[in-house]
Every structure is written in structure tokens, then in C-alpha cells.
Short mmCIF file of C-alpha atoms and ligand atoms in Angstrom, two decimals:
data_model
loop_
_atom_site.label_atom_id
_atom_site.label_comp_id
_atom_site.label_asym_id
_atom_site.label_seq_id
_atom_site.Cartn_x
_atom_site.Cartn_y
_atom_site.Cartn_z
CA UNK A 13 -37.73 40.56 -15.52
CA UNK A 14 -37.53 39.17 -19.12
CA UNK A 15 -40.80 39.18 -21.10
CA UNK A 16 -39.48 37.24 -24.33
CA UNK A 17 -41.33 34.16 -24.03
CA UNK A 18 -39.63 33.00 -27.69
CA UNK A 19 -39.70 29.11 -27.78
CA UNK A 20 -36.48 28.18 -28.99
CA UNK A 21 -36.02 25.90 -31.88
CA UNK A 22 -33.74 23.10 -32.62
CA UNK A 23 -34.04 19.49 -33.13
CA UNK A 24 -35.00 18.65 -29.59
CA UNK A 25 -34.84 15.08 -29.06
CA UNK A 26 -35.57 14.23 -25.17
CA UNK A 27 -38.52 12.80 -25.59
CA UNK A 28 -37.65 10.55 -28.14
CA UNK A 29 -34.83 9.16 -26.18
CA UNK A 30 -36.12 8.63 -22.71
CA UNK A 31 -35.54 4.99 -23.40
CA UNK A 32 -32.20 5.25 -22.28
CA UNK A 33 -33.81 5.58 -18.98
CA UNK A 34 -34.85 2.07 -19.20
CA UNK A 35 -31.87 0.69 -20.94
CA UNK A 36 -30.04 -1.86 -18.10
CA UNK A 37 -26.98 -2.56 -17.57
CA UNK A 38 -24.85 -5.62 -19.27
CA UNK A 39 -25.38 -7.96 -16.42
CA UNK A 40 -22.35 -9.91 -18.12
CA UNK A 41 -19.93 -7.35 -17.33
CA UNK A 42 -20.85 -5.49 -14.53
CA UNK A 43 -22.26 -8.60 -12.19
CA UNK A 44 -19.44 -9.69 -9.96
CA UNK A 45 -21.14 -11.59 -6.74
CA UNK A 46 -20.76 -15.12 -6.08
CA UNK A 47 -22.72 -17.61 -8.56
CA UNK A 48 -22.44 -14.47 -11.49
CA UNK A 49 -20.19 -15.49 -14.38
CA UNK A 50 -18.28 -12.41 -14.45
CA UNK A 51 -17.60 -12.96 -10.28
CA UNK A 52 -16.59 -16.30 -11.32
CA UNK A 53 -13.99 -15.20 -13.66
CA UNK A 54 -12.68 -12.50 -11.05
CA UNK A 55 -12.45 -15.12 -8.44
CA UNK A 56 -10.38 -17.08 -11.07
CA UNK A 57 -7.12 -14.70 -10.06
CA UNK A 58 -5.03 -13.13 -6.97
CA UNK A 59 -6.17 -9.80 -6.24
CA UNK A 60 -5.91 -7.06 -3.74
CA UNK A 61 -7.97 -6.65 -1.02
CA UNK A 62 -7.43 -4.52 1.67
CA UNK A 63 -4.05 -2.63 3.05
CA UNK A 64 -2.21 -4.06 5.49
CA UNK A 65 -1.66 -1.13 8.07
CA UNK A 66 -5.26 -1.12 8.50
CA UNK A 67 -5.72 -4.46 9.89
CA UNK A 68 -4.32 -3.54 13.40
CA UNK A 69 -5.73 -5.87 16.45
CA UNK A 70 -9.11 -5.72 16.09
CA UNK A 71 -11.46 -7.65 13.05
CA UNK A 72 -11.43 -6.15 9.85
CA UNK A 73 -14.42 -5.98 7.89
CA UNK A 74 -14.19 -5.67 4.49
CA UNK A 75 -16.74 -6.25 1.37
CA UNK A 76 -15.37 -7.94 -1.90
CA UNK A 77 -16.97 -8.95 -4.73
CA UNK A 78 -20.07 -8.79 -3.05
CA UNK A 79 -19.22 -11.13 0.08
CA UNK A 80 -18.90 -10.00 3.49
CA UNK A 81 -16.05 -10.98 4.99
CA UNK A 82 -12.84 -10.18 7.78
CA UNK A 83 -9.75 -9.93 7.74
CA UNK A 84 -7.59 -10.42 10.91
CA UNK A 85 -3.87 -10.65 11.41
CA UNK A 86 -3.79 -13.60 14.11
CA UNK A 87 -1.15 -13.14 17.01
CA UNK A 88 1.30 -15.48 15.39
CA UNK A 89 1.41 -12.62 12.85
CA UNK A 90 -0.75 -14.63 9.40
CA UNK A 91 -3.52 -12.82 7.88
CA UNK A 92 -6.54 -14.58 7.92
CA UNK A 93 -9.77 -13.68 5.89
CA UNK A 94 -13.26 -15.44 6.98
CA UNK A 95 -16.48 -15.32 5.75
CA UNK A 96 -18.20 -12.54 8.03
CA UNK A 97 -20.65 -14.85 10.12
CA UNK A 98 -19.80 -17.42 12.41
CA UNK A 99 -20.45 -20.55 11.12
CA UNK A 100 -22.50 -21.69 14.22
CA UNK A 101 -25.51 -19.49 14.59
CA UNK A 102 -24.01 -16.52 12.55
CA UNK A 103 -22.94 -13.41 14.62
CA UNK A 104 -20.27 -11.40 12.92
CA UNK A 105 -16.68 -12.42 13.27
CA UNK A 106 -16.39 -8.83 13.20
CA UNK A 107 -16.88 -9.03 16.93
CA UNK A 108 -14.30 -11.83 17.28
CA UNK A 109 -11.41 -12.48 19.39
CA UNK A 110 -8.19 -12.39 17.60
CA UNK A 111 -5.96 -15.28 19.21
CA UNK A 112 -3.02 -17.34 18.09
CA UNK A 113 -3.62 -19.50 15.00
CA UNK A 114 -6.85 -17.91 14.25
CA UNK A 115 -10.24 -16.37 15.07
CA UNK A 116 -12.93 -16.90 18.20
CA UNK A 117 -16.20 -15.49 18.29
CA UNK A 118 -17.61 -14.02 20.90
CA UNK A 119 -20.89 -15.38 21.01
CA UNK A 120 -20.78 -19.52 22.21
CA UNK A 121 -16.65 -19.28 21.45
CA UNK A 122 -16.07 -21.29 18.33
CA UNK A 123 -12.38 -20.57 16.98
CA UNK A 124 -11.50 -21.07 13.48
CA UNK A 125 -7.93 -21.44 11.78
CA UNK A 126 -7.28 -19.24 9.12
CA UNK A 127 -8.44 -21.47 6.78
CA UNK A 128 -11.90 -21.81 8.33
CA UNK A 129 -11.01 -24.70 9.92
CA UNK A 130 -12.67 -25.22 13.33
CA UNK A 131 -10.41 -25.70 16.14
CA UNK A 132 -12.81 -25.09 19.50
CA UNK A 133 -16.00 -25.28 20.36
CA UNK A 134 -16.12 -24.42 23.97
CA UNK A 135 -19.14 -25.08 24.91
CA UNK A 136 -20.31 -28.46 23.52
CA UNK A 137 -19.82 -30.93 25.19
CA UNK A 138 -16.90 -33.66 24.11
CA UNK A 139 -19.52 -36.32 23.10
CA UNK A 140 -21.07 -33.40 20.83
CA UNK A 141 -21.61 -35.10 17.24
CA UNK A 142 -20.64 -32.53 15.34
CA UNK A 143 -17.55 -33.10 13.90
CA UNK A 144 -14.97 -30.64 13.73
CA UNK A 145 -13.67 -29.65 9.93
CA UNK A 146 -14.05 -26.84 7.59
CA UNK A 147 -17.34 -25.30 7.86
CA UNK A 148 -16.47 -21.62 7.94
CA UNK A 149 -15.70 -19.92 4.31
CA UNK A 150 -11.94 -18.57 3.92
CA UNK A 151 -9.81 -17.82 1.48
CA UNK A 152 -5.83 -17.64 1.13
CA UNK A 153 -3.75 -14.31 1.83
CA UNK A 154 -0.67 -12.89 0.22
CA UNK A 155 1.13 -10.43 1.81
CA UNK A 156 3.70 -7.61 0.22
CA UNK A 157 4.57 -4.58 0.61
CA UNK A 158 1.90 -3.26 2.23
CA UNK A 159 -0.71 -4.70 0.61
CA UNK A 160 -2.95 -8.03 1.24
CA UNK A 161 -3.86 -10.06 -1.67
CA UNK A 162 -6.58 -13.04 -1.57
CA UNK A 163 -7.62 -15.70 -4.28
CA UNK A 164 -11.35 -16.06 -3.78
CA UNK A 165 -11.32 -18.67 -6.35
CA UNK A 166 -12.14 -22.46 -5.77
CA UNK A 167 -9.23 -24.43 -3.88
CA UNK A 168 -8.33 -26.92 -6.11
CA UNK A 169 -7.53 -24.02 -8.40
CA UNK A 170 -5.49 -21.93 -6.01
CA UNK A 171 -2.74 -20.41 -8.70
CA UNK A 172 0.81 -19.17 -7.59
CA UNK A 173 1.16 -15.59 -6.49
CA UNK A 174 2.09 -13.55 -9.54
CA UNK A 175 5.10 -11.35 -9.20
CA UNK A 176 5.47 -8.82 -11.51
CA UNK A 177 9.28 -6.89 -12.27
CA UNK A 178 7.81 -4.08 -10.99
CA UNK A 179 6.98 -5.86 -7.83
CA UNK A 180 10.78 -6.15 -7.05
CA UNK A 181 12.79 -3.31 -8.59
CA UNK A 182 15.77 -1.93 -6.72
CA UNK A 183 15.63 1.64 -5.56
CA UNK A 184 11.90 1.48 -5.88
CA UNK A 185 9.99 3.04 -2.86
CA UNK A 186 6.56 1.34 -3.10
CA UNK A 187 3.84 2.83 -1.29
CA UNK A 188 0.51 1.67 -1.23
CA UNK A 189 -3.15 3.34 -1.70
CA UNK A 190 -6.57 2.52 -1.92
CA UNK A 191 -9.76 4.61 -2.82
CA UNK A 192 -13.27 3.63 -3.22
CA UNK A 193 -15.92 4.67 -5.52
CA UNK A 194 -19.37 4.54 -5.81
CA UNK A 195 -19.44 2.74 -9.10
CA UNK A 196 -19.55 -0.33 -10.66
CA UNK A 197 -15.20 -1.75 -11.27
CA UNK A 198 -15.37 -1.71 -15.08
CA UNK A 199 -16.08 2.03 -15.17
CA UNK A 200 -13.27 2.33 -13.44
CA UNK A 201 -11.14 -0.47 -15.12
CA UNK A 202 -12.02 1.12 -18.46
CA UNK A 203 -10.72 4.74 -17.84
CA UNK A 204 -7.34 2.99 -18.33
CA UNK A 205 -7.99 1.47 -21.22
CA UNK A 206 -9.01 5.27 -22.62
CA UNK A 207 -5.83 7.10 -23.46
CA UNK A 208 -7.35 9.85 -25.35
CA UNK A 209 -9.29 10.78 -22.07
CA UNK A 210 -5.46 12.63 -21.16
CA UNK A 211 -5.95 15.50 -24.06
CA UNK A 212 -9.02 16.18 -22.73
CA UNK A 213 -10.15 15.50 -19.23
CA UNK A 214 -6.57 16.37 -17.82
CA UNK A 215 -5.21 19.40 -19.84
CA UNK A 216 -7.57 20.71 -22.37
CA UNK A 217 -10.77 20.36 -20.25
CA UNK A 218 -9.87 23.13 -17.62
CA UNK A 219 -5.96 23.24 -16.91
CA UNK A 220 -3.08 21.05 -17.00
CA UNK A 221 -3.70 18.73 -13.98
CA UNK A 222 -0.16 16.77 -14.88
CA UNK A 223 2.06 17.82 -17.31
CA UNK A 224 1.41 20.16 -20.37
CA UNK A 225 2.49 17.42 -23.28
CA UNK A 226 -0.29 15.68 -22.43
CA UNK A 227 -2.27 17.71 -24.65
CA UNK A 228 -0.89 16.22 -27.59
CA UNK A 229 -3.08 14.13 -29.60
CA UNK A 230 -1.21 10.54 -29.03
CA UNK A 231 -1.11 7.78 -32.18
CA UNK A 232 -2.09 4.98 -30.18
CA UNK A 233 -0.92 1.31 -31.05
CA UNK A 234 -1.80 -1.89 -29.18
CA UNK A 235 0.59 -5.01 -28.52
CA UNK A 236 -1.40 -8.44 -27.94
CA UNK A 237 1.30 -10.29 -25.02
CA UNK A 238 0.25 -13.95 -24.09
CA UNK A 239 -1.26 -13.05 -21.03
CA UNK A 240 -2.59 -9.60 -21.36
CA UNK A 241 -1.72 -6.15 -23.74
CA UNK A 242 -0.07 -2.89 -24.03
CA UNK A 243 -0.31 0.06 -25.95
CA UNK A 244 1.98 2.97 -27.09
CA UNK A 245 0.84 6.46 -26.77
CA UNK A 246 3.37 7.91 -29.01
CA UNK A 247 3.56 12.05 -28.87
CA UNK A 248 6.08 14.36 -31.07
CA UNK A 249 7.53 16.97 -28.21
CA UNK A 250 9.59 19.14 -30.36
CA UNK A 251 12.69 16.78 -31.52
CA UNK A 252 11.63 14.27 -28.69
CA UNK A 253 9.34 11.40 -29.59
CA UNK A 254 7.28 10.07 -26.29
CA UNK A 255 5.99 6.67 -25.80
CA UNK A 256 3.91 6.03 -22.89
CA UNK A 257 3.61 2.80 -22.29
CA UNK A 258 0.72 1.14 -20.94
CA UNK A 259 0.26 -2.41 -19.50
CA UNK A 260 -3.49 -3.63 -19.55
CA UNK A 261 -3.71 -7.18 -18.22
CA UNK A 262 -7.24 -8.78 -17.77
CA UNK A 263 -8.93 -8.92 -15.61
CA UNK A 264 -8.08 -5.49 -13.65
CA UNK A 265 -4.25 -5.04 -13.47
CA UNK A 266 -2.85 -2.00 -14.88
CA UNK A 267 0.53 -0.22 -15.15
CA UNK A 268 1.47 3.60 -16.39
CA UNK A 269 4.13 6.05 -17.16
CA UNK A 270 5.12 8.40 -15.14
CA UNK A 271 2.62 10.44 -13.28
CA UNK A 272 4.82 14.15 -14.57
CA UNK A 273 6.77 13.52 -17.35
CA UNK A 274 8.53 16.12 -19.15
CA UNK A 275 9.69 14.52 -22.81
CA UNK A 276 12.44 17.44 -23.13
CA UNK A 277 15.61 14.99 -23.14
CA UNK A 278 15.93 11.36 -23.74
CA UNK A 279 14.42 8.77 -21.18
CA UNK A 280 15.28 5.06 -22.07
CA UNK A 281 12.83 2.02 -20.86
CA UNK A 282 11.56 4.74 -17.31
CA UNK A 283 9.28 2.54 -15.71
CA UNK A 284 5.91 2.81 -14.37
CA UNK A 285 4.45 5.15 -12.06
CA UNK A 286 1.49 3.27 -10.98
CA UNK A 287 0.70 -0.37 -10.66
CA UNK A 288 -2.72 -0.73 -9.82
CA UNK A 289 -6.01 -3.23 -9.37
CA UNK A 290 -9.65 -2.75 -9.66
CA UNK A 291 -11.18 -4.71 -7.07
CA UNK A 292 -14.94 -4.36 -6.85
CA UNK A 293 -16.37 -4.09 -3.35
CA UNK A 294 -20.12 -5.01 -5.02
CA UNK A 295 -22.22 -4.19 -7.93
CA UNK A 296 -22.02 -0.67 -7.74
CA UNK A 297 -18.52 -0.02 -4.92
CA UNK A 298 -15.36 -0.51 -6.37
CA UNK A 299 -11.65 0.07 -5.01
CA UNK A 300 -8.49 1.18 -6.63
CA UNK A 301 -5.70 -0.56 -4.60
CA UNK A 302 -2.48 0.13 -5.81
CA UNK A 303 1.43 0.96 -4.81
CA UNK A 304 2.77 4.38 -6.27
CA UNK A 305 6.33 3.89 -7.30
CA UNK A 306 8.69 6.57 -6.19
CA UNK A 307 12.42 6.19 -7.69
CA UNK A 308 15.09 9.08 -7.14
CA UNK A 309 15.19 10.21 -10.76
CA UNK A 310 11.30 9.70 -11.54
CA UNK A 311 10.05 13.42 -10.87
CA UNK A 312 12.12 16.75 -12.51
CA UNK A 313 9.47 18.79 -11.26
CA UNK A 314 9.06 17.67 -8.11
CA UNK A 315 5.62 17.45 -8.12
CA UNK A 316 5.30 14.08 -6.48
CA UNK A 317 4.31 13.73 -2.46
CA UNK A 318 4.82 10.38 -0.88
CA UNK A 319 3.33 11.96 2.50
CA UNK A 320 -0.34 12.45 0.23
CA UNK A 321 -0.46 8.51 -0.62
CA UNK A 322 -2.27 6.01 1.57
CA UNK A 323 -5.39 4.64 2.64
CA UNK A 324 -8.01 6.50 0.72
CA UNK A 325 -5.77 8.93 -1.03
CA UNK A 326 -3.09 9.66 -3.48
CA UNK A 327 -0.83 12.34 -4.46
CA UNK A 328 -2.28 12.67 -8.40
CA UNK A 329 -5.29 14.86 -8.88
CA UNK A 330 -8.74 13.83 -9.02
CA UNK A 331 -8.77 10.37 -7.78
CA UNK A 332 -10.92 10.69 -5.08
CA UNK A 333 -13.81 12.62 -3.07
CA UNK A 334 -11.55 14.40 -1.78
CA UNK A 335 -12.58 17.98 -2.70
CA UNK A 336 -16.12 20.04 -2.65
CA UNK A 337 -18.43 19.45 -5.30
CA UNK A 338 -17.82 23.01 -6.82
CA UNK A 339 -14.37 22.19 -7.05
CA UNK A 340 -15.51 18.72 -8.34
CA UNK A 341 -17.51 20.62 -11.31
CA UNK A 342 -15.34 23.73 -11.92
CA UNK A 343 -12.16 21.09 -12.53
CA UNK A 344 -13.18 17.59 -12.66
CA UNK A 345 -10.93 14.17 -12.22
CA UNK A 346 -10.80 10.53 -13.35
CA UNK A 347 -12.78 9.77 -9.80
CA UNK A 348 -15.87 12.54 -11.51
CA UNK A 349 -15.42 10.77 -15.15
CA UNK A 350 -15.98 7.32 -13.85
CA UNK A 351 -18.28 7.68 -11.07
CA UNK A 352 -20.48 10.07 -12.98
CA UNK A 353 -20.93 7.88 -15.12
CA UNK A 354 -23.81 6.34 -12.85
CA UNK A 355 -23.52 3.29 -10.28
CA UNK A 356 -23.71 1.03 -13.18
CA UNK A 357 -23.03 2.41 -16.34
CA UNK A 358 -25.68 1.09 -19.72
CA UNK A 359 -23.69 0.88 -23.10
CA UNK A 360 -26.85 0.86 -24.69
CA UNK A 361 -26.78 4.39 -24.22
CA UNK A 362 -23.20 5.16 -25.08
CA UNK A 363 -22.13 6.20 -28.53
CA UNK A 364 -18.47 4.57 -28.93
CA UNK A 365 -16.29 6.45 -31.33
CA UNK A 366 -12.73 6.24 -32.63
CA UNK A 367 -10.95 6.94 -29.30
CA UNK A 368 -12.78 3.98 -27.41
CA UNK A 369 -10.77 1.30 -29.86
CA UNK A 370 -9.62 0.56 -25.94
CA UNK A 371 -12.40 0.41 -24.34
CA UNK A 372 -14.38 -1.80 -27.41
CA UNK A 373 -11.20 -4.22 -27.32
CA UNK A 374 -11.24 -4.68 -23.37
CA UNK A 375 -14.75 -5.71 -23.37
CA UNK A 376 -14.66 -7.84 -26.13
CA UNK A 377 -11.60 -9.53 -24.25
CA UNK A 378 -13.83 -9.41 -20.98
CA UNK A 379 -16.75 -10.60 -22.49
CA UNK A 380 -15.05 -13.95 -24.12
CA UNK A 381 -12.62 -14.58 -21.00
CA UNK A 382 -15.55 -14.60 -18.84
CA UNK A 383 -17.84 -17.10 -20.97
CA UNK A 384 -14.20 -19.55 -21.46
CA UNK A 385 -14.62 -19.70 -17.10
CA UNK A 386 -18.67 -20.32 -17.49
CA UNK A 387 -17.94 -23.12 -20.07
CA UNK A 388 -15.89 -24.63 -17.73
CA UNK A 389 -12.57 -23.78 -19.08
CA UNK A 390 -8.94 -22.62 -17.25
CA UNK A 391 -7.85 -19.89 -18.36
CA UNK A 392 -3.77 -19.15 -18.21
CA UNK A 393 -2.36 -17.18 -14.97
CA UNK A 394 0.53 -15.26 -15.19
CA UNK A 395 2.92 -17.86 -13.58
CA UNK A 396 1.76 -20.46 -15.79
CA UNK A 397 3.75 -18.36 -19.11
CA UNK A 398 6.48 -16.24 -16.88
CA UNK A 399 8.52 -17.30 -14.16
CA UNK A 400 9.21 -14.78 -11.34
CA UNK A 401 9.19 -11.70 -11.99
CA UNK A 402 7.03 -11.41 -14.85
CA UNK A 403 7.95 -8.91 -17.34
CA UNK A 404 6.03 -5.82 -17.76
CA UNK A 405 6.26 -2.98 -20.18
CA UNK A 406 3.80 0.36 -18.61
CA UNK A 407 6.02 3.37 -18.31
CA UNK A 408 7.47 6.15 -20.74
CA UNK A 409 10.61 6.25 -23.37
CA UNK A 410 12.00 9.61 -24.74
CA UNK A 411 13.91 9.38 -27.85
CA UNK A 412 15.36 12.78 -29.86
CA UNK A 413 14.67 11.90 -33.24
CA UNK A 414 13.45 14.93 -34.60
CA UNK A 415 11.20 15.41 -38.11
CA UNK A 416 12.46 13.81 -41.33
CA UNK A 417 12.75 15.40 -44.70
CA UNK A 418 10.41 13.74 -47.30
CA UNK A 419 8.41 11.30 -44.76
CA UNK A 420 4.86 11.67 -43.31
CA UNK A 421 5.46 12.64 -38.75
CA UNK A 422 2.07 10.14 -38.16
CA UNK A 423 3.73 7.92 -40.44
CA UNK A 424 6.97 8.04 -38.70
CA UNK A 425 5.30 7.52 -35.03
CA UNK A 426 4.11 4.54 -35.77
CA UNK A 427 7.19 3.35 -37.20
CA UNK A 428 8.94 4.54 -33.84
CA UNK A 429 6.23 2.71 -31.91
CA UNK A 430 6.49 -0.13 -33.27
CA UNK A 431 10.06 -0.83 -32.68
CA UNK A 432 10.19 0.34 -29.56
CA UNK A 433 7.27 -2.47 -28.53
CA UNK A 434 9.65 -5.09 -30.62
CA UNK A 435 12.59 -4.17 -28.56
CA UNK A 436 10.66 -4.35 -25.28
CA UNK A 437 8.90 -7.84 -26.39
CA UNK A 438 12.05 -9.38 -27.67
CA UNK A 439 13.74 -8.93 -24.46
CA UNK A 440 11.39 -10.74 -22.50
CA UNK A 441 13.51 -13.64 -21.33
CA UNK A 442 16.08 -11.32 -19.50
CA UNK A 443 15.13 -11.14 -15.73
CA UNK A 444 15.05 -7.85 -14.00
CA UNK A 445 18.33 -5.76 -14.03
CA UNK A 446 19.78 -7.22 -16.71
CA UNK A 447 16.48 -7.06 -19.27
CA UNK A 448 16.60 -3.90 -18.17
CA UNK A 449 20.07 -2.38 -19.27
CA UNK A 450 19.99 -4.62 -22.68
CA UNK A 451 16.01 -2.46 -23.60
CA UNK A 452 18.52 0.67 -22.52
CA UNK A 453 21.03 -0.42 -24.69
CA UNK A 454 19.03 -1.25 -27.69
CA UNK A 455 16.91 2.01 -27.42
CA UNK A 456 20.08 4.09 -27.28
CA UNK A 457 21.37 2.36 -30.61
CA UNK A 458 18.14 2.70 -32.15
CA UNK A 459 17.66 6.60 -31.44
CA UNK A 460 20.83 6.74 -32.71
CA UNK A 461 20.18 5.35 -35.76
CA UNK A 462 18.24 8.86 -36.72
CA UNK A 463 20.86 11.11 -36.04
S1 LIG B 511 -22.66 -17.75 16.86
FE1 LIG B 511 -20.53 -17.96 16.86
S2 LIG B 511 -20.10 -19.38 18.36
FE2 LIG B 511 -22.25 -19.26 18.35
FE1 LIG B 512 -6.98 9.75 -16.13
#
């Protein structure tokens, strides 16, 4: 046994900052339930809320934004999503009968439309005078691909359902996911708004959990679009120059590169690999809900696995629970980053450097879209700008333009960056296919341009 009972010295400092064990939360932020101003703004757009191939004959119970709530699919085939207690005497409609045209609970038999509406009540009598109507919360559903969207919003402000390009790409094999965490959704929202978190958490940390480039220190720029941003992470790969594109459009939609890219030849407008929500369950329970896009030339490696993607997992490390807690600490993931971070993480504590320029901006952004809602004003929905399909920009170009005599690599990065985002932006009125191939064709003359 050791008998060197040496104190060590240093500038030990615990005591004098146990005050960050008191510091709360920004309620502003982080508070999503109904009456919060932050809830308010979330209920202000469509978002995902469940995945479809789990809503099978029975009631679905589900928890968003703090409300309890089901979802059913009625026999007619509509999705229907109710406010969990029966607007009589309030036993859970997660006990319901599923019939045609809507819901029926089990208890004294009122059935309800998917709108709420009540359509029976079985066992009043006709003279009853309670009239039937509305009395039962629901919202509207969306249905694609897989997923099931809702607008929890009030109805006079129902918006159209956004459709993004991605949304409707030929060739593109959608498949959805959706995993929980234990944490509050801006955590989790804000990992994507942290590029630098790539060097680090997934290559340098432990091992290379996607590709090795990743461990490039990326210039970073950020592009302000009418209705949300994106940013260039912009790499030197030997003669290659890599932008990965980002798409970061409040309040939770995001869209990436590829999930394995390998900048060795040149890649022209690739597309994202990921587009992807943060809807918060409560307080402290959020869900990514997403579709992984799979598209024949997408993955040199191989490393993708549509089989791994679905209902509470995904075929890209680290995203979920999904692994023992010594394997959680010996090579952690986004899912560790975020959720460690506590159920509700307190920026008072947190000492924001250079690299969280993302981060800052996002909750700046948050912060002043959510007090525009609580001072009564409407804010712009994607529709209102775009018509169908909006365009999007997340995803990676490649371009060989290798170092040039007599100028400064950062300097010329940033150059490249910047033109690439000016050829995306200024092709915005194209439509699919066609905006498409004219990005393709103006990258190729502008890479060429350096040779
Ligand atoms: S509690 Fe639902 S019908 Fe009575
Ligand atoms: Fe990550």
C-alpha cells in the first residue's frame, strides 16, 4: 500500500465554482410545453411525430412537446392524432376502439372524428343537451414516406406542408428512423450546428468513426437564406477541395453530406445524407426523426446498411443507446455528447469559444424567433417564400483544384467557399432535376477555371 500522503498542489477551484450547481437552465430555450413561448414557437411549424409502421391497429401513444396524445390510423386508412383522454370523463384513448372515420372509447363509447369532432355518444339519451361539436383536442396529420407529420399549432394558422427537393429526388431510397434521448431537443438540435465537433468527437477523440478526412480542421462559412442558413465546411484533401454543406433551418430541420465521403475525385452538387427533425417529446425527452437517403452512387466504401435504419436505430455510429456503457466511455457518440450533457443543459456554466460561432448564432436566431411568436407576430413558413419543392443546399462538393503558387490555402478556401454557396444560391429558381444539372454544370466550369 502507498504511504505518500503528499497533498497535491494546483490551483484547485471546486469549491469556488459549485455555483454552477445552482445555475438553471434558460427556461426560454429549453421550455417547450403548451402555454411556454418557446412551445409556442415550435407549435408554429409541421413537424414529425411518430413513424408510420408503428401505428398498426391498435392506439398509439405518443408524447410531444409535452402533451399526451394518440395516434391511430382509422379503418378508412387517415391518421388521426387526439389528445390522450377522452373528452367525457377522461380515460385514455389509448384504450380506444379504432373504427371507420375515427376513434371510440371504451369506457361510455363516445367516438370522435379525426379532428376531435364528436360523432356518438352511445349512451345519452337523444334529448341529452349536450351538443355534439369539437370538444376533444386534435391536430392535423401529414403523411410521407414513412413518416407522420402534425402541426400542433393553432387552426386558423394551419400552414401548407413544406416539401423540401430532397423530399422528392429520383433514385432516392428514403428510409426513415427515429431515436430518443434523454435530453432536452436543443442539445440535440445544437450538435448540428457544431461542425468542429467532427475533428474531434468522431476521428481524433478515439478512432475514425466515419471517414478519415474528417480530421481536417474545416474553414467554416455561414450563408443567411430567407428562411433558414447553411454553412460550408471547406477541407483541402490533397489536390481536392471539400465542401460539406450543411442546411440549418429553424426551428429543428437539418440536412448533411454524406455520412462516408471520400474527397479523392471530384463530386459536383452530391446531396444530403440525412434530413432530419428534432422533435422534443418534453422538457428533458427528445426524438431524432429523420429519413436516411440511400442513392446508388452515395457510398464507395460501402459502409452504409439500410437493414440497421428504423425505429430506434440507424446505421451511423453513436446515435443511440445502443451499446454498453464501457463501450459508451471507451468510444463515445453524438447520442454520449448531447445527452451527457445533462437533461437540461445551463449555459451559464458553459464557456463558448471560437468553434461554437454555430451554436452562439442558432440561439441568438432561437431566442429572437421565439419572442417575434410571443409578441404576437407570424413568422414566414417555408411555402410562404418557395413553391414545391423547396430548394435545399446540405450535402458535399469535391473540386481538384490543387495549391496555388503565391496565394495564402485558408485564403483560397474561403474564396472556393464562397462561390460555391453563390452558385448554389443563384440557382434557386430551377426546380429539381433541372437546378440540379445547371449547379453541376456551373461547378464543373468553375473547377475548371483552376486548371
Ligand atoms: S370516459 Fe370516454 S366515453 Fe366516458
Ligand atoms: Fe456528430
Amino acid at each position: 500500500m502507498s504511504t505518500n500522503f503528499e497533498v497535491p498542489k494546483g490551483d484547485f477551484r471546486g469549491h469556488d465554482r459549485q455555483f454552477i450547481w445552482l445555475a438553471e437552465p434558460d427556461p426560454e430555450l429549453t421550455e417547450v410545453g403548451p402555454g411556454t413561448p418557446c412551445g409556442e414557437y415550435l407549435r408554429r411549424y409541421w413537424m414529425p411525430v411518430a413513424m408510420t409502421d408503428q401505428v398498426g391497429d391498435l392506439p398509439y401513444r405518443i408524447r410531444i412537446l409535452g402533451e399526451d396524445l394518440v395516434m391511430f390510423r382509422e379503418t378508412g386508412g387517415q391518421l388521426g392524432l387526439v389528445h390522450l383522454h377522452c373528452a367525457h370523463r377522461s380515460m385514455s384513448l389509448e384504450f380506444g376502439i379504432i373504427e371507420e372515420g375515427g376513434i371510440r372509447c371504451s369506457y361510455h363509447g363516445w367516438k370522435y372524428g379525426i379532428d376531435g369532432s364528436i360523432l356518438e355518444r352511445p349512451c345519452e339519451p337523444a334529448a341529452s343537451r349536450l351538443k355534439q361539436g369539437t370538444c376533444l383536442g386534435a391536430y392535423p396529420v401529414v403523411e410521407y414516406k414513412g413518416l407522420a407529420f402534425a402541426y400542433l399549432g393553432p387552426n386558423e394558422t394551419v400552414p401548407p406542408f413544406p416539401v423540401f427537393d430532397t423530399m422528392v429526388e429520383e433514385g432516392d431510397d428514403m428510409i426513415p428512423f427515429l431515436i430518443e434521448s434523454p435530453c432536452n431537443w436543443l442539445q440535440v438540435m445544437e450538435n448540428a450546428w457544431d461542425p468542429f465537433h467532427t475533428v474531434y468527437l468522431h476521428t481524433k477523440a478515439v478512432r475514425t468513426q466515419f471517414t478519415d478526412a474528417f480530421s481536417v480542421m474545416p474553414k467554416i462559412e455561414y450563408f443567411s437564406r430567407p428562411l433558414g442558413d447553411f454553412y460550408t465546411n471547406t477541407r483541402r484533401v490533397d489536390d481536392i477541395i471539400w465542401l460539406r454543406i450543411h442546411d440549418q433551418m429553424l426551428p429543428s430541420f437539418t440536412q448533411n453530406g454524406g455520412h462516408f465521403p471520400l474527397p479523392e475525385q471530384s463530386l459536383y452538387f452530391g446531396r444530403c445524407g440525412l434530413s432530419r427533425w428534432i422533435t422534443p417529446i418534453d422538457d428533458t425527452h427528445t426524438q431524432v426523426i429523420a429519413w436516411r437517403h440511400f442513392r446508388g452512387d452515395d457510398d464507395p466504401q460501402g459502409l452504409t446498411n439500410k437493414d440497421e435504419v428504423g425505429f430506434g436505430k440507424t446505421d451511423f455510429y453513436g446515435q443511440g443507446p445502443d451499446r454498453s456503457y464501457e463501450l459508451r466511455q471507451r468510444d463515445p457518440g453524438d447520442y454520449d455528447a448531447w445527452v451527457s450533457q445533462g437533461p437540461k443543459n445551463v449555459h451559464k456554466r458553459e464557456h463558448t469559444a471560437f468553434t461554437d460561432r454555430g451554436v452562439s448564432l442558432a440561439r441568438r436566431k432561437l431566442r429572437k424567433a421565439i419572442r417575434k411568436v410571443k409578441a404576437g407576430e407570424t413568422l414566414p413558413q417555408p411555402t410562404d417564400i418557395y413553391s414545391d419543392p423547396i430548394p435545399t443546399y446540405g450535402g458535399d462538393t469535391m473540386l481538384r483544384i490543387p495549391l496555388q503558387a503565391g496565394k495564402e490555402d485558408d485564403e483560397l478556401l474561403k474564396e472556393v467557399a464562397h462561390k460555391v454557396a453563390e452558385i448554389y444560391m443563384a440557382h434557386d429558381c430551377f426546380k429539381g432535376q433541372e437546378r440540379a444539372d445547371k449547379i453541376r454544370a456551373a461547378l464543373r466550369e468553375y473547377e475548371s477555371s483552376w486548371s
